[in-house]
PDB file of C-alpha atoms in Angstrom:
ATOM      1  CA  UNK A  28     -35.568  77.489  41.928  1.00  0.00           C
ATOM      2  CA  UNK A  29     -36.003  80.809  42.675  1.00  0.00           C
ATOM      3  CA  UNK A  30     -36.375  83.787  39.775  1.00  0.00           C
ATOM      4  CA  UNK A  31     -33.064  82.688  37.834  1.00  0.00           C
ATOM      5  CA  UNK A  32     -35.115  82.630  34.595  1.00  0.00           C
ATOM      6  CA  UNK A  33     -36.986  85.979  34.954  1.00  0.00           C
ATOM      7  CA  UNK A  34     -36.958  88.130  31.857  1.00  0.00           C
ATOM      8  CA  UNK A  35     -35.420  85.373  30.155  1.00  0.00           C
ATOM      9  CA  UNK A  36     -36.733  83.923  26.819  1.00  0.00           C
ATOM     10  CA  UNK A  37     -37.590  80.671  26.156  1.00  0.00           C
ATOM     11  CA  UNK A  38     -38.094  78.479  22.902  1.00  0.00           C
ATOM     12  CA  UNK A  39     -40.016  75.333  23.272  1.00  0.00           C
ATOM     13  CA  UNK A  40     -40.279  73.147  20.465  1.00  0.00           C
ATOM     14  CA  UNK A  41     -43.120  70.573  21.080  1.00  0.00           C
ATOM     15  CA  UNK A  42     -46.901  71.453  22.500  1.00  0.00           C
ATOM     16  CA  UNK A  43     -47.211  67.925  23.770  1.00  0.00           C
ATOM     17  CA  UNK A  44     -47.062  66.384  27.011  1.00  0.00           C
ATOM     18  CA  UNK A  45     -43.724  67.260  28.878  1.00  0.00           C
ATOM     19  CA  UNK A  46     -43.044  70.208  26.152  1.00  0.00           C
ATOM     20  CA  UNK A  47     -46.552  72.169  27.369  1.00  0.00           C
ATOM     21  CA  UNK A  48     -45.251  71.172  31.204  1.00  0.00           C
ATOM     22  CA  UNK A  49     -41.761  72.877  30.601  1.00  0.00           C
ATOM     23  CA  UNK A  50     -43.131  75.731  29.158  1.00  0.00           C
ATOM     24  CA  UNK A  51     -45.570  76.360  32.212  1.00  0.00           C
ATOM     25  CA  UNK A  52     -42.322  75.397  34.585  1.00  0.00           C
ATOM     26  CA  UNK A  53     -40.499  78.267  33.186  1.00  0.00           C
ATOM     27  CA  UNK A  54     -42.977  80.401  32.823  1.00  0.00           C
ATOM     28  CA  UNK A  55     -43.881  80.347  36.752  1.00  0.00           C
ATOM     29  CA  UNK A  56     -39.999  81.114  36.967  1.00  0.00           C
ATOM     30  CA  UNK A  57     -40.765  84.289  35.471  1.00  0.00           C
ATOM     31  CA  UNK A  58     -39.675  83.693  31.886  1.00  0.00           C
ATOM     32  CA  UNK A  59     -40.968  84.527  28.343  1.00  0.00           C
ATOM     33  CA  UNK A  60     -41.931  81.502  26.820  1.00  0.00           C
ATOM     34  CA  UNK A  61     -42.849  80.934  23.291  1.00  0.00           C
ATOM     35  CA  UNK A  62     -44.174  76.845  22.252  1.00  0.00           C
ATOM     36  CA  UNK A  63     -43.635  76.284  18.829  1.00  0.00           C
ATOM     37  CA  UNK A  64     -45.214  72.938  16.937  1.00  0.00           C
ATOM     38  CA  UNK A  65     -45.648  71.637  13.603  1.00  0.00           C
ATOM     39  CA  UNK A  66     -49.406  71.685  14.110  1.00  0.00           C
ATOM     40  CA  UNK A  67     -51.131  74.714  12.921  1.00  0.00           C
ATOM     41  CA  UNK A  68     -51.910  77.551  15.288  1.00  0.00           C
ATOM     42  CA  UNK A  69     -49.725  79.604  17.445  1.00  0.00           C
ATOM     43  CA  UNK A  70     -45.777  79.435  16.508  1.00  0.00           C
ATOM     44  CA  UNK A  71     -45.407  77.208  13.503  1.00  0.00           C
ATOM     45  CA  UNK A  72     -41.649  75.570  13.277  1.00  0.00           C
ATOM     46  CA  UNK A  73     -41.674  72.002  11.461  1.00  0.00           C
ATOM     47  CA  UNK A  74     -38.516  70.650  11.990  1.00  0.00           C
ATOM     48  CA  UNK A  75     -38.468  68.992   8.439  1.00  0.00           C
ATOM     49  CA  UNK A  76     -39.082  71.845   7.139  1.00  0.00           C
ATOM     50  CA  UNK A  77     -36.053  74.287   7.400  1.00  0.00           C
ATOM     51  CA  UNK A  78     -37.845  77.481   5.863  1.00  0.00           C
ATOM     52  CA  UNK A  79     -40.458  77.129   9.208  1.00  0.00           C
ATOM     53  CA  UNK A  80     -37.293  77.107  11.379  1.00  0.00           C
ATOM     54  CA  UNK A  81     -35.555  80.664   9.570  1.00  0.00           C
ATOM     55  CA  UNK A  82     -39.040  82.507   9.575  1.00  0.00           C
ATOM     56  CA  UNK A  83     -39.146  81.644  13.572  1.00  0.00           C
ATOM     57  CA  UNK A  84     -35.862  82.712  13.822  1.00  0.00           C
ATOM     58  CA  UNK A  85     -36.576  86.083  12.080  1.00  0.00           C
ATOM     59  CA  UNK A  86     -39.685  86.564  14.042  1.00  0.00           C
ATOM     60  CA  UNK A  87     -38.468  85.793  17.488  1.00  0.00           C
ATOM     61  CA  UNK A  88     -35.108  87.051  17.270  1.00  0.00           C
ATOM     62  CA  UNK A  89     -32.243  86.039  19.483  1.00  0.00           C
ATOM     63  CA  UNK A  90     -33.531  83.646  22.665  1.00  0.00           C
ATOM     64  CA  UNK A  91     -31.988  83.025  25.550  1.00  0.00           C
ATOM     65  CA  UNK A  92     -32.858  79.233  25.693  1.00  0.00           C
ATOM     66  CA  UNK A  93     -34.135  76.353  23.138  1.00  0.00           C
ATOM     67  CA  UNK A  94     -35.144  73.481  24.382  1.00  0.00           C
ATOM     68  CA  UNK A  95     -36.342  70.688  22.139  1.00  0.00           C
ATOM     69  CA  UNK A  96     -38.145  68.236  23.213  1.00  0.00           C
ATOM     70  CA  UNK A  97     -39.860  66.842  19.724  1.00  0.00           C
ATOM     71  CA  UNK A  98     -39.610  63.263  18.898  1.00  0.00           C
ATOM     72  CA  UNK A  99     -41.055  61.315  16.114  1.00  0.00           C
ATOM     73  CA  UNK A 100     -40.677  57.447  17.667  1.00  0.00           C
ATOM     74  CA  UNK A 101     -39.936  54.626  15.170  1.00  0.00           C
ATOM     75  CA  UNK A 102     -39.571  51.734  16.846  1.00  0.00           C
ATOM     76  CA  UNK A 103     -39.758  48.362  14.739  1.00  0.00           C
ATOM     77  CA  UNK A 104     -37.735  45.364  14.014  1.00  0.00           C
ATOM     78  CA  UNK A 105     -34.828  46.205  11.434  1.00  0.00           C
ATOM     79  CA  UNK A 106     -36.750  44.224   8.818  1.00  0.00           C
ATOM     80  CA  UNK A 107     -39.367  46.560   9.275  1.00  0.00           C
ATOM     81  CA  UNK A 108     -38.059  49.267   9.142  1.00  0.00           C
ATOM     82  CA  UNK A 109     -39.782  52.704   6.890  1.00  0.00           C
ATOM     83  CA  UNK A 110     -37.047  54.904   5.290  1.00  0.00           C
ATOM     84  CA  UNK A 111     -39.058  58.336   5.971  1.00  0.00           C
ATOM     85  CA  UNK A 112     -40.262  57.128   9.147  1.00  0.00           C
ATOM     86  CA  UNK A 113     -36.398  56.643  10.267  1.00  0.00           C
ATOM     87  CA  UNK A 114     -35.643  60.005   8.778  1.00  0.00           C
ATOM     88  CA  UNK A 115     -38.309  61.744  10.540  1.00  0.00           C
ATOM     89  CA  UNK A 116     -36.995  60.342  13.900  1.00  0.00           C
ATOM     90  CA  UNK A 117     -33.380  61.454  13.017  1.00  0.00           C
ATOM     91  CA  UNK A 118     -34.763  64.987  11.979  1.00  0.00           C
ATOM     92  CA  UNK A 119     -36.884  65.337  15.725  1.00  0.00           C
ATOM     93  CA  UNK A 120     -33.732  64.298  17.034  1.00  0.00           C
ATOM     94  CA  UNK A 121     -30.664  65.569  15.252  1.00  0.00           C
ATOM     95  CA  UNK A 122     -31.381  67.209  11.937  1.00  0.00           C
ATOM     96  CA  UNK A 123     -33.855  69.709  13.392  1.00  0.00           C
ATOM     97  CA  UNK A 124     -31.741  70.498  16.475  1.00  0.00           C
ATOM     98  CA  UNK A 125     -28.914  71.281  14.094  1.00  0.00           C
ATOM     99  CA  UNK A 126     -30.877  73.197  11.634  1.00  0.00           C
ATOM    100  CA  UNK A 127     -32.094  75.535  15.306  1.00  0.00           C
ATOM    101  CA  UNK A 128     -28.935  75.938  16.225  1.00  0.00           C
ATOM    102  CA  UNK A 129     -27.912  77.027  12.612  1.00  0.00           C
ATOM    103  CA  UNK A 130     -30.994  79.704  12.431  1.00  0.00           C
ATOM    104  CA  UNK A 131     -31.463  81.185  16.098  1.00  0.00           C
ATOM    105  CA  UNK A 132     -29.069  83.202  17.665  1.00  0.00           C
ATOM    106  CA  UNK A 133     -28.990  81.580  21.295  1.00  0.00           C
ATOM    107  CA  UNK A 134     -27.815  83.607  24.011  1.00  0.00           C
ATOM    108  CA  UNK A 135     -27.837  81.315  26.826  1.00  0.00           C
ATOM    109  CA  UNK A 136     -28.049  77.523  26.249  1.00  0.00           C
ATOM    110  CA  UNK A 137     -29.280  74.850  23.919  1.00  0.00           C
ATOM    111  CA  UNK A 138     -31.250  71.656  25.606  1.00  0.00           C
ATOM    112  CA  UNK A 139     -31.952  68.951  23.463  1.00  0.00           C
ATOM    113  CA  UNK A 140     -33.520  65.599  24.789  1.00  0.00           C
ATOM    114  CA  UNK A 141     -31.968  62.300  24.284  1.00  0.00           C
ATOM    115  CA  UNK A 142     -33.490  59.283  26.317  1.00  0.00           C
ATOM    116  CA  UNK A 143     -32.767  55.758  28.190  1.00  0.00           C
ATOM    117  CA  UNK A 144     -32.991  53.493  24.974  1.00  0.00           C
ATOM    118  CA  UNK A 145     -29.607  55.296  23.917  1.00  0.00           C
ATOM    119  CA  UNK A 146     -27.863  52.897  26.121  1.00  0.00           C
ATOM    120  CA  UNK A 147     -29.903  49.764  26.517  1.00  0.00           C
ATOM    121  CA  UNK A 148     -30.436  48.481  23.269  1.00  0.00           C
ATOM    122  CA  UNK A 149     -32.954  45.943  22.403  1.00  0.00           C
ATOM    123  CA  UNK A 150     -34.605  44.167  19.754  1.00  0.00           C
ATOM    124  CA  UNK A 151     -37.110  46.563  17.902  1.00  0.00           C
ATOM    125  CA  UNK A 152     -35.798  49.527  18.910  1.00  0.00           C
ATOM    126  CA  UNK A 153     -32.627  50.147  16.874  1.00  0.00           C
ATOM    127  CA  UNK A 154     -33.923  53.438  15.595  1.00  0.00           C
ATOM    128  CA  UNK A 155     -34.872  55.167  18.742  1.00  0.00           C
ATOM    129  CA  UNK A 156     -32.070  54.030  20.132  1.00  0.00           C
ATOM    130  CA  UNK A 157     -29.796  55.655  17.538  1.00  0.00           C
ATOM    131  CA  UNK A 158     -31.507  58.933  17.350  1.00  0.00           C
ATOM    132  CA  UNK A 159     -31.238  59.036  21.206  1.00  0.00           C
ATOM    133  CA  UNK A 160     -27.416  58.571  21.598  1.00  0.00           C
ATOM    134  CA  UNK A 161     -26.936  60.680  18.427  1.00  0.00           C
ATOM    135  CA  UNK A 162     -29.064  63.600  20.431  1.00  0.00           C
ATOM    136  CA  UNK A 163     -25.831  62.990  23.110  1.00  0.00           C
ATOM    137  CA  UNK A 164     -23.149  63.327  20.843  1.00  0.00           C
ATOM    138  CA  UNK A 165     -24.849  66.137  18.932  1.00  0.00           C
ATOM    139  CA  UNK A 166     -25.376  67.918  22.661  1.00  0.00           C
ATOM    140  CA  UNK A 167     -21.175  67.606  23.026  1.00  0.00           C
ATOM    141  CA  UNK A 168     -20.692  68.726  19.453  1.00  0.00           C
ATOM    142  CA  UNK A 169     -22.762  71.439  19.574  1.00  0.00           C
ATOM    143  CA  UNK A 170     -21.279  72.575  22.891  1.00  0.00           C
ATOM    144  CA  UNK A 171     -17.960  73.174  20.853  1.00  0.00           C
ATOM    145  CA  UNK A 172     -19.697  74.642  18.396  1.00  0.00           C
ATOM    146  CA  UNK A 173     -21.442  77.107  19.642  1.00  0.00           C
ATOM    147  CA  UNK A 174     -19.379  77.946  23.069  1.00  0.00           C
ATOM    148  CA  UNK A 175     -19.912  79.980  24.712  1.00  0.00           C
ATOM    149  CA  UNK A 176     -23.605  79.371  24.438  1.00  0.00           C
ATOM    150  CA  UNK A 177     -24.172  76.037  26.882  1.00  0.00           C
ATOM    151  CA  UNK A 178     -25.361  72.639  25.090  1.00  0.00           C
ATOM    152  CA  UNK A 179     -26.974  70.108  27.246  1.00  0.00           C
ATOM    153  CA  UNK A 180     -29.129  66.934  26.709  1.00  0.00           C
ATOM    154  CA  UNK A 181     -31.233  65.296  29.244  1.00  0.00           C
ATOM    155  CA  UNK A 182     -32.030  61.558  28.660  1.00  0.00           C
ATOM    156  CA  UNK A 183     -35.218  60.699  30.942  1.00  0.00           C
ATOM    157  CA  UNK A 184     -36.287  57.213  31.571  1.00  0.00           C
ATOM    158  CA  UNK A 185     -39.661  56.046  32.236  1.00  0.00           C
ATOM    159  CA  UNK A 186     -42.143  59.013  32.847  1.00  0.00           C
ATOM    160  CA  UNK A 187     -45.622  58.875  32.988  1.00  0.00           C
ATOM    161  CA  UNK A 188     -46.773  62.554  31.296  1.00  0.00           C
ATOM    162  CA  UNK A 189     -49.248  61.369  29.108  1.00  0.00           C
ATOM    163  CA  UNK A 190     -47.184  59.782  26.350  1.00  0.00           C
ATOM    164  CA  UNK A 191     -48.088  55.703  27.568  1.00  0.00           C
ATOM    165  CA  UNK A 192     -51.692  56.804  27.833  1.00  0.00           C
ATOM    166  CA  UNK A 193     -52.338  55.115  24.504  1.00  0.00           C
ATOM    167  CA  UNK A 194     -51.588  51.763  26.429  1.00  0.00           C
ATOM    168  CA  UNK A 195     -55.072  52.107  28.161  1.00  0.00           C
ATOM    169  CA  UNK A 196     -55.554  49.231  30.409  1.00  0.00           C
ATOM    170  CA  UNK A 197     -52.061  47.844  30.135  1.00  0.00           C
ATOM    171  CA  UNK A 198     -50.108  51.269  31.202  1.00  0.00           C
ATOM    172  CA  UNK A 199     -50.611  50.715  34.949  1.00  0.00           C
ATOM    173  CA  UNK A 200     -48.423  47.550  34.605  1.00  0.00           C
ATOM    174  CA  UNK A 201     -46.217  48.205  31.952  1.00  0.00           C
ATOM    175  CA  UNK A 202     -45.522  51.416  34.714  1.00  0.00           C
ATOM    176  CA  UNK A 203     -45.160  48.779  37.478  1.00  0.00           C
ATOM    177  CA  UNK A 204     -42.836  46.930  35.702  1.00  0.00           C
ATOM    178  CA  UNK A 205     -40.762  49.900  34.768  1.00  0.00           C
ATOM    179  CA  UNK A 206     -40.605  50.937  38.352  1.00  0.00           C
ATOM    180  CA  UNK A 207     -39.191  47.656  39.335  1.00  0.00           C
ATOM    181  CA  UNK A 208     -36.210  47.742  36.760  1.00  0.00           C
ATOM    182  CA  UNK A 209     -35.201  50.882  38.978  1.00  0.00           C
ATOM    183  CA  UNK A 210     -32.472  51.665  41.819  1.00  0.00           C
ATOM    184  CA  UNK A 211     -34.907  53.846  43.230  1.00  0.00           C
ATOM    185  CA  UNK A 212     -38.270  51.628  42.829  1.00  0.00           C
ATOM    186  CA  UNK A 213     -40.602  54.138  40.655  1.00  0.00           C
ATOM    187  CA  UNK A 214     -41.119  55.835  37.548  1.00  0.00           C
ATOM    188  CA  UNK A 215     -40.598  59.479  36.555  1.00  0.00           C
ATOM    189  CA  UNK A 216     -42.737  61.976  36.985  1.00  0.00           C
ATOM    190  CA  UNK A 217     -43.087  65.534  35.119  1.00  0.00           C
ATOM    191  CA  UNK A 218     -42.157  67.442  38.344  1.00  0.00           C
ATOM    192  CA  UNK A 219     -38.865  65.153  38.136  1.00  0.00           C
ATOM    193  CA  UNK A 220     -38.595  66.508  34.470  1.00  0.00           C
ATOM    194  CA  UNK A 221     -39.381  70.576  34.824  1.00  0.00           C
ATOM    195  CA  UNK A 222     -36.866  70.557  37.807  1.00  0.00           C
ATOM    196  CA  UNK A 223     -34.281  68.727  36.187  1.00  0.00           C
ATOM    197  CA  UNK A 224     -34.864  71.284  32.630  1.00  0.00           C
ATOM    198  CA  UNK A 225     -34.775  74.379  35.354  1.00  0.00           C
ATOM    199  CA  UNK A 226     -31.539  73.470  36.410  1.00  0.00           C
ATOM    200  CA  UNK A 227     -30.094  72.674  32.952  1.00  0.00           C
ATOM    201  CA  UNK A 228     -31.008  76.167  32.362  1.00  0.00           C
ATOM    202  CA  UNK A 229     -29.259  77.397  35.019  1.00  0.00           C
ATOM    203  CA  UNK A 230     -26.492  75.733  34.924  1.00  0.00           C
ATOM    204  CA  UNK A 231     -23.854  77.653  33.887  1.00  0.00           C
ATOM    205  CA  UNK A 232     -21.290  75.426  34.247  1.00  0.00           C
ATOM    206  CA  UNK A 233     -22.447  72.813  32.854  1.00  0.00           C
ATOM    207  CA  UNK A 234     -22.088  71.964  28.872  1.00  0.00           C
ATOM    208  CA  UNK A 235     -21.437  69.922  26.869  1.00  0.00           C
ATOM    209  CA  UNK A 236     -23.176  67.066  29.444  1.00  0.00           C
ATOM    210  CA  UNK A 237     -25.813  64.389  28.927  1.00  0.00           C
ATOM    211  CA  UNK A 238     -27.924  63.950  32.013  1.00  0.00           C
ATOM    212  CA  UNK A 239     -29.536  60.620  32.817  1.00  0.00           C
ATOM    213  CA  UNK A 240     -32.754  61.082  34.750  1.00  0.00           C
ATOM    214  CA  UNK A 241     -33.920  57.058  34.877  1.00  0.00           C
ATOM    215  CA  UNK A 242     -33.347  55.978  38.590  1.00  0.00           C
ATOM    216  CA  UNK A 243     -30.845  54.323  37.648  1.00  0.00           C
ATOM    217  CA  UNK A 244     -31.983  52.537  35.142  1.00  0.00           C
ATOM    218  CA  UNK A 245     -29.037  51.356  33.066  1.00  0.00           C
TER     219      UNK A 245
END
């Protein structure tokens, strides 16, 4: 990608899996990256909590990117559904992305990350699948909103970066069987993740946009 990002600051809210390998992508592209997480240690923003969110903001000061890529998954049938569970999803998802944008002043652009499930609904997933398209339409809200500042969401499918590791035995089929559902005939990767964030940031042309990463999933 080149040194598009040097000198440039970057927010990332999540210290797990793909957020720790975006915030090493952009840092070898010569930015200034801060992770922030809920968990204690190092930059402290809980996105259900809005006072974490304005102390960030007030520490940091203005950023050229925020990229969030927190999610609190809630996926059960309806009739099982857990009222604070289904908030917290909405809050990783929506709320909290909101609640950054309302707090940091954003130079450059605003990624948040939506995901497949958005558009292929299915039994037991009605939540994640509404807090995933809603990340989409807040992306093209939020891109009117905020303009000229850039808002983007990118909506990966299938990616193995640690997150289906809980599956032990099982993941290397349930991965298999993902790849198969395809265009392309394989799962996503975390490279195919950093390059596709670089870009976003890039991008200048760009708003407003959801990008599906999936192979062609849907």
């Amino acid at each position: 990608m080149g040194n598009g990002l040097a000198g440039q600051s970057v927010l990332v809210l999540g210290a797990r899996h793909l957020g720790t390998a975006i915030a090493a992508a952009a840092t070898a592209e010569g930015a200034r990256v801060h992770v922030a997480s809920h968990r204690p240690g190092g930059l402290h923003i809980d996105l259900r909590d809005e006072a974490t969110i304005a102390a960030a903001a007030a520490e940091l000061g203005a950023v050229d990117h925020v990229i969030n890529t927190a999610a609190s998954p809630h996926a059960v049938p309806i009739r099982e559904l857990d009222r604070d569970k289904t908030v917290d999803a909405f809050t990783a998802k929506v709320l909290g992305p909101l609640l950054l944008a309302k707090h940091f002043t954003i130079r450059r652009s605003l990624l948040l990350f939506s995901g497949q499930v958005g558009w292929r609904p299915a039994a037991g997933s009605v939540v994640t699948g509404v807090t995933n398209g809603a990340a989409a339409f807040a992306a093209r809200h939020l891109a009117v909103e905020l303009a000229p500042v850039r808002v983007n969401a990118l909506s990966p499918g299938i990616v193995d970066s640690g997150a289906w590791d809980a599956k032990g035995e099982a993941k290397p089929g349930f991965l298999a069987t993902a790849a198969q559902r395809t265009l392309v005939g394989r799962t996503g990767t975390v490279a195919d993740v950093t390059d596709a964030v670089l870009w976003l940031l890039q991008a200048d042309f760009l708003t407003g946009e959801t990008i599906h990463l999936e192979g062609g999933r849907r």
